[in-house]
PDB file of C-alpha atoms in Angstrom:
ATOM      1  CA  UNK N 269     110.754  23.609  53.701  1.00 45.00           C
ATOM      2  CA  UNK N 270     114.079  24.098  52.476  1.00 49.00           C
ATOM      3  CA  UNK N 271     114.101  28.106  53.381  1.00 50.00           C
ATOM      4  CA  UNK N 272     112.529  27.144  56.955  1.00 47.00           C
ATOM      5  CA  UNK N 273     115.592  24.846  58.226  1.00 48.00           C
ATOM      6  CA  UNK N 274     117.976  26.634  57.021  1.00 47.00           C
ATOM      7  CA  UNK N 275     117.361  29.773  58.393  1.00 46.00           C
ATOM      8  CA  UNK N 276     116.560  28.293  61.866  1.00 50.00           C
ATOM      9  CA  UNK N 277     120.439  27.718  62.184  1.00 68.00           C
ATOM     10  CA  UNK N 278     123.675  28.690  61.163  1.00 85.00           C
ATOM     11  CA  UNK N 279     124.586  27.979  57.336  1.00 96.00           C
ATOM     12  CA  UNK N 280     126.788  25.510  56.733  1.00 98.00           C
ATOM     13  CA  UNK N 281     130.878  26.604  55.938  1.00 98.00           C
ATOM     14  CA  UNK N 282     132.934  24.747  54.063  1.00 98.00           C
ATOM     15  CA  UNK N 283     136.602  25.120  53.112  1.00 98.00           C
ATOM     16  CA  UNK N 284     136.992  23.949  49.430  1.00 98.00           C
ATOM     17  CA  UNK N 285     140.581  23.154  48.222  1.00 98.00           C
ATOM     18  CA  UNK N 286     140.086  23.172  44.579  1.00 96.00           C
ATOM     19  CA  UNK N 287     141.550  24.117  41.126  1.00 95.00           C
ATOM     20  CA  UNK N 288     140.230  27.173  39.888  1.00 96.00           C
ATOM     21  CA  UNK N 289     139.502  28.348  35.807  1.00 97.00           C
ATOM     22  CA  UNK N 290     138.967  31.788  34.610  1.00 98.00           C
ATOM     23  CA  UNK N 291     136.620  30.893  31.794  1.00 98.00           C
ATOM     24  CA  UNK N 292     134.496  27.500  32.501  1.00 97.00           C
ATOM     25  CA  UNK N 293     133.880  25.305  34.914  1.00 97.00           C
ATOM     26  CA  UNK N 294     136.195  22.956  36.907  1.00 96.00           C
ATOM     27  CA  UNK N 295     137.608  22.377  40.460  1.00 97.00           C
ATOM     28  CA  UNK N 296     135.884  25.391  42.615  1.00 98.00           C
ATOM     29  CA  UNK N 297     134.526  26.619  39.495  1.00 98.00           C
ATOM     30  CA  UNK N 298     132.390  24.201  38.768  1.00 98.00           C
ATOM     31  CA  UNK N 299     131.370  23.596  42.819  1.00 98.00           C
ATOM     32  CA  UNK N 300     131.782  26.983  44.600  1.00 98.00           C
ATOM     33  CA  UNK N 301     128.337  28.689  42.809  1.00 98.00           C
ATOM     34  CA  UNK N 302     126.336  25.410  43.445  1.00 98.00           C
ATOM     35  CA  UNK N 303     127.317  25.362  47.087  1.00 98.00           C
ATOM     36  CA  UNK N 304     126.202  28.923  47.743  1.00 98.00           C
ATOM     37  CA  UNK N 305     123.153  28.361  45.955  1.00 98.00           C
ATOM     38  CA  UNK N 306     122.309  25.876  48.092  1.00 98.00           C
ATOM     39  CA  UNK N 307     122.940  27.795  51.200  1.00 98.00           C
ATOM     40  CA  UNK N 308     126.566  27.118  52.255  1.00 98.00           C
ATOM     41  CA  UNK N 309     129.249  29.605  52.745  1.00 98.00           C
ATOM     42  CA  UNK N 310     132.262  28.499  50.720  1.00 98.00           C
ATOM     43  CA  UNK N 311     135.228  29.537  51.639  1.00 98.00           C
ATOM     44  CA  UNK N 312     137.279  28.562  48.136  1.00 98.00           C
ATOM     45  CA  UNK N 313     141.328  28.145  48.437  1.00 97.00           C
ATOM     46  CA  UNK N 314     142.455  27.472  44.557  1.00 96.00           C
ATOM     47  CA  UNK N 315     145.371  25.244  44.178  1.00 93.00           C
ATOM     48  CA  UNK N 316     145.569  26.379  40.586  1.00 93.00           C
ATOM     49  CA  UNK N 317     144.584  29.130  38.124  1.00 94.00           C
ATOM     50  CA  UNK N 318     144.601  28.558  35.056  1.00 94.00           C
ATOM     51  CA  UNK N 319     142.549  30.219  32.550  1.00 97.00           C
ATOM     52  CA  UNK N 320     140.683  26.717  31.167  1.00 96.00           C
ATOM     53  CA  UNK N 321     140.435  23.187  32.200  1.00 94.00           C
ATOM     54  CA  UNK N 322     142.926  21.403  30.906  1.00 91.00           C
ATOM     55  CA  UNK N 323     140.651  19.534  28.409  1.00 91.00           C
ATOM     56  CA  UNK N 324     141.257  21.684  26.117  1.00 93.00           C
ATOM     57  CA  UNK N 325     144.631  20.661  25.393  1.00 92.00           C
ATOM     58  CA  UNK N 326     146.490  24.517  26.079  1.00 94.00           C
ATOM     59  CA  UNK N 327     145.547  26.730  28.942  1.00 93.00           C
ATOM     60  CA  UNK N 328     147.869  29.264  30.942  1.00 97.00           C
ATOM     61  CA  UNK N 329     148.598  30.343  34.325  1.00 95.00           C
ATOM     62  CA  UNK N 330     150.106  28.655  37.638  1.00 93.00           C
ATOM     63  CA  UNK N 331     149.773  26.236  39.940  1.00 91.00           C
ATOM     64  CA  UNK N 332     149.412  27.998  43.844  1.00 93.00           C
ATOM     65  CA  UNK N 333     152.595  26.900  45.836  1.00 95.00           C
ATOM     66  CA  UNK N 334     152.110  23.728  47.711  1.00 94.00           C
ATOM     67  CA  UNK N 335     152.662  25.183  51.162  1.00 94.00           C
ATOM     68  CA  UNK N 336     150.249  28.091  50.335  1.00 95.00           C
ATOM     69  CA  UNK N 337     147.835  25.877  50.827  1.00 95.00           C
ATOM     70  CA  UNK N 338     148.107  24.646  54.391  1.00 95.00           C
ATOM     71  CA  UNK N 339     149.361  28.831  54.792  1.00 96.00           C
ATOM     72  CA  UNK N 340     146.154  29.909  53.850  1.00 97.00           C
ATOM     73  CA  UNK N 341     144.448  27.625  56.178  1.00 98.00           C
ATOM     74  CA  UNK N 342     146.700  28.868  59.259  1.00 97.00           C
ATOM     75  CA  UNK N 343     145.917  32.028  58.832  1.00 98.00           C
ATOM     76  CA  UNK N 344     141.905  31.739  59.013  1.00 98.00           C
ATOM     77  CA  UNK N 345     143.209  29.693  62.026  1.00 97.00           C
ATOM     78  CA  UNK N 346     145.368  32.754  63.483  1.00 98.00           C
ATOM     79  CA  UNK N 347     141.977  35.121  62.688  1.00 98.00           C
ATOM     80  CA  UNK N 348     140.674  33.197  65.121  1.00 97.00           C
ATOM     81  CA  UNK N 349     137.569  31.749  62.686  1.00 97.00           C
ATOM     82  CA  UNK N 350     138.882  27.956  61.780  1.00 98.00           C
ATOM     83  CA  UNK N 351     136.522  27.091  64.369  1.00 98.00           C
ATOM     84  CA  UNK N 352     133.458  27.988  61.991  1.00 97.00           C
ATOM     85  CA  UNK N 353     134.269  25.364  59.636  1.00 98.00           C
ATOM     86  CA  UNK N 354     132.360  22.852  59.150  1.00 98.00           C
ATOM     87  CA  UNK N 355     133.943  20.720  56.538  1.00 98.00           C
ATOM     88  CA  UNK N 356     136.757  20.634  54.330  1.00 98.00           C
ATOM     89  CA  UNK N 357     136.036  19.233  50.467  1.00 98.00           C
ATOM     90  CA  UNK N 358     138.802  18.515  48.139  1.00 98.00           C
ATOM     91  CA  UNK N 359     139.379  17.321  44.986  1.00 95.00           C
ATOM     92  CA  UNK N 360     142.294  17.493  42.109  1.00 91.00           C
ATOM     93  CA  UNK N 361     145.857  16.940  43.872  1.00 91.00           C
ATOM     94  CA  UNK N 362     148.642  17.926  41.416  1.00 87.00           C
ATOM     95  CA  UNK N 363     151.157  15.871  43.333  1.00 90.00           C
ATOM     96  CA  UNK N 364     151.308  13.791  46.694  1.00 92.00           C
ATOM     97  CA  UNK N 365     152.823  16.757  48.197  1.00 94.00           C
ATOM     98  CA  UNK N 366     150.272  18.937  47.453  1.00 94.00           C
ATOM     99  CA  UNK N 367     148.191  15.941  49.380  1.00 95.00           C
ATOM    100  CA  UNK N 368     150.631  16.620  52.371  1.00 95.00           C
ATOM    101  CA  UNK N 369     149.344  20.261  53.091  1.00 96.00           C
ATOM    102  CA  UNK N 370     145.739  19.306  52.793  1.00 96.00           C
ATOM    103  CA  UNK N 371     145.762  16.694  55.053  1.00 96.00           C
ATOM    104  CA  UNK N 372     147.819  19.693  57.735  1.00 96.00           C
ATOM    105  CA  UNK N 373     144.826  21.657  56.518  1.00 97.00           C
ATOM    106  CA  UNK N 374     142.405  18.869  57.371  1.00 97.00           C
ATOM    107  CA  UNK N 375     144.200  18.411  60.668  1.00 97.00           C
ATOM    108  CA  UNK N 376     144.269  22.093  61.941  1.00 98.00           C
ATOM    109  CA  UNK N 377     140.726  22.518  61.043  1.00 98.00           C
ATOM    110  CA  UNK N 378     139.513  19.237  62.751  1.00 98.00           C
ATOM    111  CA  UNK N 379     141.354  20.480  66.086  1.00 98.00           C
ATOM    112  CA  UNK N 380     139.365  23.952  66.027  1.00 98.00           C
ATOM    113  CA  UNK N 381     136.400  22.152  65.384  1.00 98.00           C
ATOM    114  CA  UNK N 382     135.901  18.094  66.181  1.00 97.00           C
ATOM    115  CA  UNK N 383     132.749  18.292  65.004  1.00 98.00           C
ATOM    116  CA  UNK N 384     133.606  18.806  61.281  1.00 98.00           C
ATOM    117  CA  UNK N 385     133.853  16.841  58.762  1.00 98.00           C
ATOM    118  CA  UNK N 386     136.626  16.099  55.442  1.00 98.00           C
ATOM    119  CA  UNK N 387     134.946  15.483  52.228  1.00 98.00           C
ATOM    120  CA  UNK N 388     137.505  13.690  49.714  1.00 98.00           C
ATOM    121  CA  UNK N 389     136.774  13.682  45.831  1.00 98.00           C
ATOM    122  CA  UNK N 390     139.930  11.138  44.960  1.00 97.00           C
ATOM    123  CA  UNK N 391     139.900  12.870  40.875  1.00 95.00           C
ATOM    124  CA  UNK N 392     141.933  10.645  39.448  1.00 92.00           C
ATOM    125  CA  UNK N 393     140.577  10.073  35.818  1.00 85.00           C
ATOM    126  CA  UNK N 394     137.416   8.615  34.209  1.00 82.00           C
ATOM    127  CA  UNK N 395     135.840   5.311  33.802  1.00 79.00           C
ATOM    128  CA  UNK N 396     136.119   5.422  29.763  1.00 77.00           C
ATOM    129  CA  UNK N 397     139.866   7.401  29.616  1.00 77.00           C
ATOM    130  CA  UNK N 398     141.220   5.780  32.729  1.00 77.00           C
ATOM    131  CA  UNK N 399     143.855   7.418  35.224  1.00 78.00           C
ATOM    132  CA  UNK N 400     145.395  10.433  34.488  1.00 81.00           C
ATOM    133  CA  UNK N 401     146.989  11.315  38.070  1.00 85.00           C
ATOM    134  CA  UNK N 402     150.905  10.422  38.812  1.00 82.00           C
ATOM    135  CA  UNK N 403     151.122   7.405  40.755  1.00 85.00           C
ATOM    136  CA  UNK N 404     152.253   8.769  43.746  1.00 91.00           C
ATOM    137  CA  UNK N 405     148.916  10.595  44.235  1.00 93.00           C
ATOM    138  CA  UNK N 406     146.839   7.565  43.693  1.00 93.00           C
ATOM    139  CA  UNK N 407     148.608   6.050  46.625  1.00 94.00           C
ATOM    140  CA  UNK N 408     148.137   9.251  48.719  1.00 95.00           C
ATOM    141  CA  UNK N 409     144.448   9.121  48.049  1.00 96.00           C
ATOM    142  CA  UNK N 410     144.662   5.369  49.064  1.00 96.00           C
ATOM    143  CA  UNK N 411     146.307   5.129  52.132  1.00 96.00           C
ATOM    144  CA  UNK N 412     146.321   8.594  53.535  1.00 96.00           C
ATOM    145  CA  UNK N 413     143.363  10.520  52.288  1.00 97.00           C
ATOM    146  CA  UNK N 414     140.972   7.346  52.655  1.00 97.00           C
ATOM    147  CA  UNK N 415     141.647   6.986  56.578  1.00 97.00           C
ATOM    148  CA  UNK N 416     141.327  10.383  57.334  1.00 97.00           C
ATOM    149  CA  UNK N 417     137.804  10.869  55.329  1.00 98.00           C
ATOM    150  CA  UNK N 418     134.410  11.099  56.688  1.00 98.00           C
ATOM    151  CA  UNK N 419     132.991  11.146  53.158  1.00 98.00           C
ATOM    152  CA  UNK N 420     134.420   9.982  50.099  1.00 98.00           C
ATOM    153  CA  UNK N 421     133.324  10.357  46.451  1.00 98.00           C
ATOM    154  CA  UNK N 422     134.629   7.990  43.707  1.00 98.00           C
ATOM    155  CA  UNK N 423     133.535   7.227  40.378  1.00 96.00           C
ATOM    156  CA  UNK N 424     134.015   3.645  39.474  1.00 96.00           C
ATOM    157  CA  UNK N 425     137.408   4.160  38.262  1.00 95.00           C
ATOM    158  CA  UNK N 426     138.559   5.800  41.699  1.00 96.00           C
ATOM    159  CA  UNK N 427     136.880   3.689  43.435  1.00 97.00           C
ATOM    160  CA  UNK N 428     138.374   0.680  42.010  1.00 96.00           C
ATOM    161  CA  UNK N 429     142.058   2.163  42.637  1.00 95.00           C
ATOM    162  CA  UNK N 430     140.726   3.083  45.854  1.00 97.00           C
ATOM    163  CA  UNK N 431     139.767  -0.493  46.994  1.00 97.00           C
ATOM    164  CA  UNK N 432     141.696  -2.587  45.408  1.00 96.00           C
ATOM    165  CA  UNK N 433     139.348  -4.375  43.367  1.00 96.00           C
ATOM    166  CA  UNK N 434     137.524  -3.955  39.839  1.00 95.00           C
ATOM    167  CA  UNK N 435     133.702  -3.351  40.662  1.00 96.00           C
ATOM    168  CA  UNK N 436     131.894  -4.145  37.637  1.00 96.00           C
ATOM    169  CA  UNK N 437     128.043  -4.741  38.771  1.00 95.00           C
ATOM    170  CA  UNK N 438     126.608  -2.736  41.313  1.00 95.00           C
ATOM    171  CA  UNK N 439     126.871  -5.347  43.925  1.00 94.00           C
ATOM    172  CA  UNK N 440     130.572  -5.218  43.384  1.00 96.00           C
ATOM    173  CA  UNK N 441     130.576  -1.753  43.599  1.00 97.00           C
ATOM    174  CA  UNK N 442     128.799  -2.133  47.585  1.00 96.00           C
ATOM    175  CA  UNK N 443     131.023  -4.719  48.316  1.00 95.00           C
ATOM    176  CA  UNK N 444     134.398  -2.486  47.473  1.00 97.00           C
ATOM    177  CA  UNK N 445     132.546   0.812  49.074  1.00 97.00           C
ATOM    178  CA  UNK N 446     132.421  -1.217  52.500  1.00 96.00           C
ATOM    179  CA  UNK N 447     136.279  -2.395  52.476  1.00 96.00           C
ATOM    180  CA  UNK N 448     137.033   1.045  51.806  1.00 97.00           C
ATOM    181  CA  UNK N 449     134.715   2.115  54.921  1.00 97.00           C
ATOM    182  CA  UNK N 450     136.322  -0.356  56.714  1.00 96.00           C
ATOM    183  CA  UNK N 451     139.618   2.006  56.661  1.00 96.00           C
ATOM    184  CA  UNK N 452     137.438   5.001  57.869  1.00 96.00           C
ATOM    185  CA  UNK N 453     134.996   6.635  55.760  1.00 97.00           C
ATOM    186  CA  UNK N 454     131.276   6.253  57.031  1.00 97.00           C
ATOM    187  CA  UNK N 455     129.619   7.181  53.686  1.00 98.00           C
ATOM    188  CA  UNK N 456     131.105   6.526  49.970  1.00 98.00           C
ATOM    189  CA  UNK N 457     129.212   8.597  47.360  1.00 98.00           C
ATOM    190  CA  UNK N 458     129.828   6.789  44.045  1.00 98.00           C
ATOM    191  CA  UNK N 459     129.176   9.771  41.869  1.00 96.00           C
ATOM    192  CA  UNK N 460     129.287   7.711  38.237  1.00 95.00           C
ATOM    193  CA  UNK N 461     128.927   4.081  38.348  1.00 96.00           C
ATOM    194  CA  UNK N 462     129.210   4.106  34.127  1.00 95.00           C
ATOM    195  CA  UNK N 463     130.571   0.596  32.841  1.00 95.00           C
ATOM    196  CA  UNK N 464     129.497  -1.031  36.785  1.00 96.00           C
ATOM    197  CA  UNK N 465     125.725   0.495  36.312  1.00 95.00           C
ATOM    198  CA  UNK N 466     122.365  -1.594  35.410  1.00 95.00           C
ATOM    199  CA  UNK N 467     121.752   0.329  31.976  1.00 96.00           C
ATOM    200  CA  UNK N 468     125.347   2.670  31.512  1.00 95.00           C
ATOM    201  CA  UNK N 469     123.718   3.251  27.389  1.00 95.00           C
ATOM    202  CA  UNK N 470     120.994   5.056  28.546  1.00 97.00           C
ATOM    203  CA  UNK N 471     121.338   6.337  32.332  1.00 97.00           C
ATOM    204  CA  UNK N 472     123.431   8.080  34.458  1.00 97.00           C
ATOM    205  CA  UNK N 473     123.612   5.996  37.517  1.00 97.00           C
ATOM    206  CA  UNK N 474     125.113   6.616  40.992  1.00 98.00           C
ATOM    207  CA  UNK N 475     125.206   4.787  44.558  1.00 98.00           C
ATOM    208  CA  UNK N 476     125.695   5.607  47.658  1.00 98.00           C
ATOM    209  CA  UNK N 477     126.838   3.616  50.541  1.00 97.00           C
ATOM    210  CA  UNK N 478     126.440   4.208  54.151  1.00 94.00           C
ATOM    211  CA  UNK N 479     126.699   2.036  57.583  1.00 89.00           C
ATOM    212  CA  UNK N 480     123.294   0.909  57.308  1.00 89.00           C
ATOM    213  CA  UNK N 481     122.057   1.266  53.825  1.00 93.00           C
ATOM    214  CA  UNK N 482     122.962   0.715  50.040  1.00 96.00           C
ATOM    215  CA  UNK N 483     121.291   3.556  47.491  1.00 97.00           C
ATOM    216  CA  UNK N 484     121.125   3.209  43.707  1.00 97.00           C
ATOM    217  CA  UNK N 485     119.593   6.240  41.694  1.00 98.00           C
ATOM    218  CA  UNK N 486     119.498   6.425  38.153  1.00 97.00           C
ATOM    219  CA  UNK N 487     118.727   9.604  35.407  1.00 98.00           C
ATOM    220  CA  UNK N 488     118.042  10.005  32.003  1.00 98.00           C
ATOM    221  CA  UNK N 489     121.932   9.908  29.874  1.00 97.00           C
ATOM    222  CA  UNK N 490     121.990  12.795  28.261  1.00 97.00           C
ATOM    223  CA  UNK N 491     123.931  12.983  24.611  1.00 95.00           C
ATOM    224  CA  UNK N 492     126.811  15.660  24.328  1.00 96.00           C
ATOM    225  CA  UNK N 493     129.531  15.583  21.407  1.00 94.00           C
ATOM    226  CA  UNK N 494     132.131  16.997  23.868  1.00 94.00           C
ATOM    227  CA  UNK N 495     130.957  15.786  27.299  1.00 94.00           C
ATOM    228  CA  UNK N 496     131.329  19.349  29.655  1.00 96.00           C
ATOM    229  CA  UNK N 497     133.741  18.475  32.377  1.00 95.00           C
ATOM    230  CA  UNK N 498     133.459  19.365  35.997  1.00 96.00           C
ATOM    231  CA  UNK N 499     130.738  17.449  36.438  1.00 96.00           C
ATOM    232  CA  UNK N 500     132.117  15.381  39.258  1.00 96.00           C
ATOM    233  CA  UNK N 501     133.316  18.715  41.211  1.00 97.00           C
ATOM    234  CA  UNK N 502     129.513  19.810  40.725  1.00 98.00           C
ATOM    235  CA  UNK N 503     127.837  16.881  42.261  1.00 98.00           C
ATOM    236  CA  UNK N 504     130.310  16.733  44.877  1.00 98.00           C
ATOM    237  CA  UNK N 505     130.002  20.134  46.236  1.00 98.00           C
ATOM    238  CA  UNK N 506     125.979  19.915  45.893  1.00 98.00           C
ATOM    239  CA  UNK N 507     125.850  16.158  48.015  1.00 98.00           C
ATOM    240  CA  UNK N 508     128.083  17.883  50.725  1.00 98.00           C
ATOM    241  CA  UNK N 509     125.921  20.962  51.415  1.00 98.00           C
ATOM    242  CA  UNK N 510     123.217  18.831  51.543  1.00 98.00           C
ATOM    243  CA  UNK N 511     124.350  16.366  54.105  1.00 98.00           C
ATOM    244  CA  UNK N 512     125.872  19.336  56.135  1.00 98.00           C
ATOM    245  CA  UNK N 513     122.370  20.588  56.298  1.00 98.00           C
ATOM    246  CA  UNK N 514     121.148  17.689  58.073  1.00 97.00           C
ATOM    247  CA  UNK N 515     118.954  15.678  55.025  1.00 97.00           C
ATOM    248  CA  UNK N 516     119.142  11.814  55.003  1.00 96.00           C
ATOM    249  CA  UNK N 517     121.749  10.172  53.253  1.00 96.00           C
ATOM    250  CA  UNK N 518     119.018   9.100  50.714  1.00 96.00           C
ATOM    251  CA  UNK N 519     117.642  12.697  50.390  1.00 97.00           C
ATOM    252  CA  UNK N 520     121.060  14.047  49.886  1.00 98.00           C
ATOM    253  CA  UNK N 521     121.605  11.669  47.078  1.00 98.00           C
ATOM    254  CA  UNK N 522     118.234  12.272  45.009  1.00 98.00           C
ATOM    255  CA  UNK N 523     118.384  16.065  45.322  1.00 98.00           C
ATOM    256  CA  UNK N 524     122.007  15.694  43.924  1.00 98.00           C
ATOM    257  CA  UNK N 525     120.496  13.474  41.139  1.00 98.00           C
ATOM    258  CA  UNK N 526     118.325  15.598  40.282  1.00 98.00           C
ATOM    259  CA  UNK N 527     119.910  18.883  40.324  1.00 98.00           C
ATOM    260  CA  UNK N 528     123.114  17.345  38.211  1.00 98.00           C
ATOM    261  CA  UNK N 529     120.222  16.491  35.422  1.00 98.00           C
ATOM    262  CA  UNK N 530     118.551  19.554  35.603  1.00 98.00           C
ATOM    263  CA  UNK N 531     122.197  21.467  34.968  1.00 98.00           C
ATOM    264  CA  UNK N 532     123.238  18.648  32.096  1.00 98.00           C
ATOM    265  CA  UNK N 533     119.849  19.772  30.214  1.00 98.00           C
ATOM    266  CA  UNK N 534     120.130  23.552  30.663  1.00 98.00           C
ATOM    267  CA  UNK N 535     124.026  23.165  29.242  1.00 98.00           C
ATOM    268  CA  UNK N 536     122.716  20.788  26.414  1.00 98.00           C
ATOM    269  CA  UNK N 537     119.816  22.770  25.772  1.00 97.00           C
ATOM    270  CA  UNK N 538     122.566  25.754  25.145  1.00 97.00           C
ATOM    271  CA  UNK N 539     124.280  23.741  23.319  1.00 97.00           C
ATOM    272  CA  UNK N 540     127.518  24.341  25.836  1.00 97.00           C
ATOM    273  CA  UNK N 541     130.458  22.629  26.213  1.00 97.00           C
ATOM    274  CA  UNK N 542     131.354  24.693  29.548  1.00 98.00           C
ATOM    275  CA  UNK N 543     128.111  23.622  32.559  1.00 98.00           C
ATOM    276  CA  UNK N 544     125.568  25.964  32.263  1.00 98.00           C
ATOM    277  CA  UNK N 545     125.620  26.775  36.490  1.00 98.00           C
ATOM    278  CA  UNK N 546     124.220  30.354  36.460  1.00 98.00           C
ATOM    279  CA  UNK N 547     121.593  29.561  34.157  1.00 98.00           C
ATOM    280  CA  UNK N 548     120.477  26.417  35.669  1.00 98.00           C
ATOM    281  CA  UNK N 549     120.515  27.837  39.241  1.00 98.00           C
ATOM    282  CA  UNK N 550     116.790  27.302  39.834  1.00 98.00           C
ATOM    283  CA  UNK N 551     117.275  23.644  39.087  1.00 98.00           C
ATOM    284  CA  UNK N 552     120.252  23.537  40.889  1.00 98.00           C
ATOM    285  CA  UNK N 553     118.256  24.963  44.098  1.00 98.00           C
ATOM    286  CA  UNK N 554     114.425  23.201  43.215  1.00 98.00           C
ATOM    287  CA  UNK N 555     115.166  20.639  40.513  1.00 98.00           C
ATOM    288  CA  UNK N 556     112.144  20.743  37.969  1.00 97.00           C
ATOM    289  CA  UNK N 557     112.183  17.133  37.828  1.00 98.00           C
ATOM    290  CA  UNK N 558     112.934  14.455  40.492  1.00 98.00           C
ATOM    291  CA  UNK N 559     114.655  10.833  40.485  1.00 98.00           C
ATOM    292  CA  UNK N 560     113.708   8.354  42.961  1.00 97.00           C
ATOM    293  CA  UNK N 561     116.803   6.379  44.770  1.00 97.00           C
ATOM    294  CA  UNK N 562     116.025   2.523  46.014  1.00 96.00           C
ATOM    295  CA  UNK N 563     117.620   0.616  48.085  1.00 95.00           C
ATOM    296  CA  UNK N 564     119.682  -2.011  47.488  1.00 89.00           C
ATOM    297  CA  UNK N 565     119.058  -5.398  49.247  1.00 77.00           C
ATOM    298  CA  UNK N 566     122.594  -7.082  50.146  1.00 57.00           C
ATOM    299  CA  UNK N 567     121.983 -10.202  49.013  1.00 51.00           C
ATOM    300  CA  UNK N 568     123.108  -9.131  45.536  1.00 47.00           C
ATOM    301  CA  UNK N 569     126.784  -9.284  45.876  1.00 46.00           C
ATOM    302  CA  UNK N 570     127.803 -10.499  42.459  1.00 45.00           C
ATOM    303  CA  UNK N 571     124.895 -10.439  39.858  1.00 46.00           C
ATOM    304  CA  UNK N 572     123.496  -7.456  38.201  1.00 45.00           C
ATOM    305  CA  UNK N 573     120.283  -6.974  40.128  1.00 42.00           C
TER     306      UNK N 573
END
């Protein structure tokens, strides 16, 4: 059981470089809660706070200055600490040099401990509004972020930018995860294949994409007249703990299937714009309902399967 392995060792730590809102969920506000839930310590460092996403259209408050952030991180290191980390996640970069002092961060916390691991979410926009980053953080997330990785977690959009290419079947999709492993990653999460999935009308579909294996898992697409945002930074954050906790790649992947459904119904059900996180904790921890993930043979490269 879940309770049995994890208290047989250490919980997981992770470092999560994030943007942070006062009201809602996005950045570590939409991933810090979910993590802990889950059984990770989450040790959040906010590149931002602002007192909304910035979906709204107005929001206030400041951006945290750019060499905070690698600041921050050196003084864990100078507690002595840095050691106990065992990943670093990331996601929304304001500007390439913001990218700069998370990669030092990445570095400084990969020489206390060699064993951990860098979790990349490239944000960069979405499938239907395309990309909203400057362009000199789309090339930061190409060619320095992407060799540095462990883990990466594009949607299609991201991952197109990422690779070069413009995936549109899920074949495609495998085919532009592996050129990006080929830079470094070992696993590529592909958290929304939308437009690139088997049936985008009516399911939410993701892949995932490791050395040996290609995984395609599909839910239920639920309707929302504003779709909540920090959905992304949720699934993330939920697929890392997971892996750092030792399930298979395929495990990780339906239990983060699963619980992202079972928090899209309790914030529909609320009729919610923001996630409902607090009140869908139980699903986020034992999703009431479960997706199964299959395999995807390699021989489709180019067809829809």
């Amino acid at each position: 059981t879940m309770a049995a392995s994890t208290s047989a060792r250490r919980l997981p730590s992770v470092i999560s470089i994030q943007s942070h809102v006062v009201y809602g969920a996005a950045g570590n506000s939409a991933a810090v809660f979910p993590m802990r839930r889950l059984g990770a310590n989450v040790w959040p460092l906010n590149t931002v706070q602002f007192s909304n996403h910035t979906q709204y259209g107005a929001w206030e408050g400041l951006p945290t200055p750019n060499d905070q952030i690698s600041k921050l991180v050196e003084g864990i290191e100078n507690r002595g600490v840095l050691s106990k980390c065992d990943a670093l996640l990331t996601g929304y970069l304001g500007s390439a040099e913001q990218g700069g002092h998370v990669l030092q961060a990445c570095k400084m916390i990969k020489e206390a401990n060699p064993n951990a691991i860098y979790c990349c979410d490239p944000v960069m926009g979405h499938p239907e509004k395309g990309c909203v980053v400057p362009d000199g953080v789309q090339a930061f997330f190409r060619e320095e972020a992407v060799p540095l990785a462990d883990v990466i977690c594009p949607n299609v959009l991201e991952l197109g930018v990422l690779s070069g290419q413009s995936p549109s079947t899920p074949g495609e999709c495998v085919d532009a995860a592996r050129s990006i492993m080929a830079r470094g990653p070992g696993l590529v999460f592909i958290k929304h294949l939308a437009h690139a999935g088997l049936d985008p009308d009516n399911m939410f579909e993701m892949l995932l994409v490791s050395e040996a294996d290609a995984m395609h898992i599909a839910t239920p697409l639920l309707h929302f007249d504003r779709p909540p945002v920090g959905t992304g930074d949720l699934t993330t954050g939920m697929f890392l703990v997971r892996l750092l906790q030792n399930f298979s790649p395929m495990e990780c992947l339906e239990h983060t299937a699963a619980a992202y459904h079972g928090v899209m119904q309790k914030t529909q059900e609320a009729g919610e714009y923001e996630l409902e996180l607090v009140a869908a904790q139980e699903e986020i921890a034992n999703p009431s309902e479960w997706f199964h993930a299959t395999k995807i043979p390699f021989k489709y490269t180019n067809e829809r399967l």
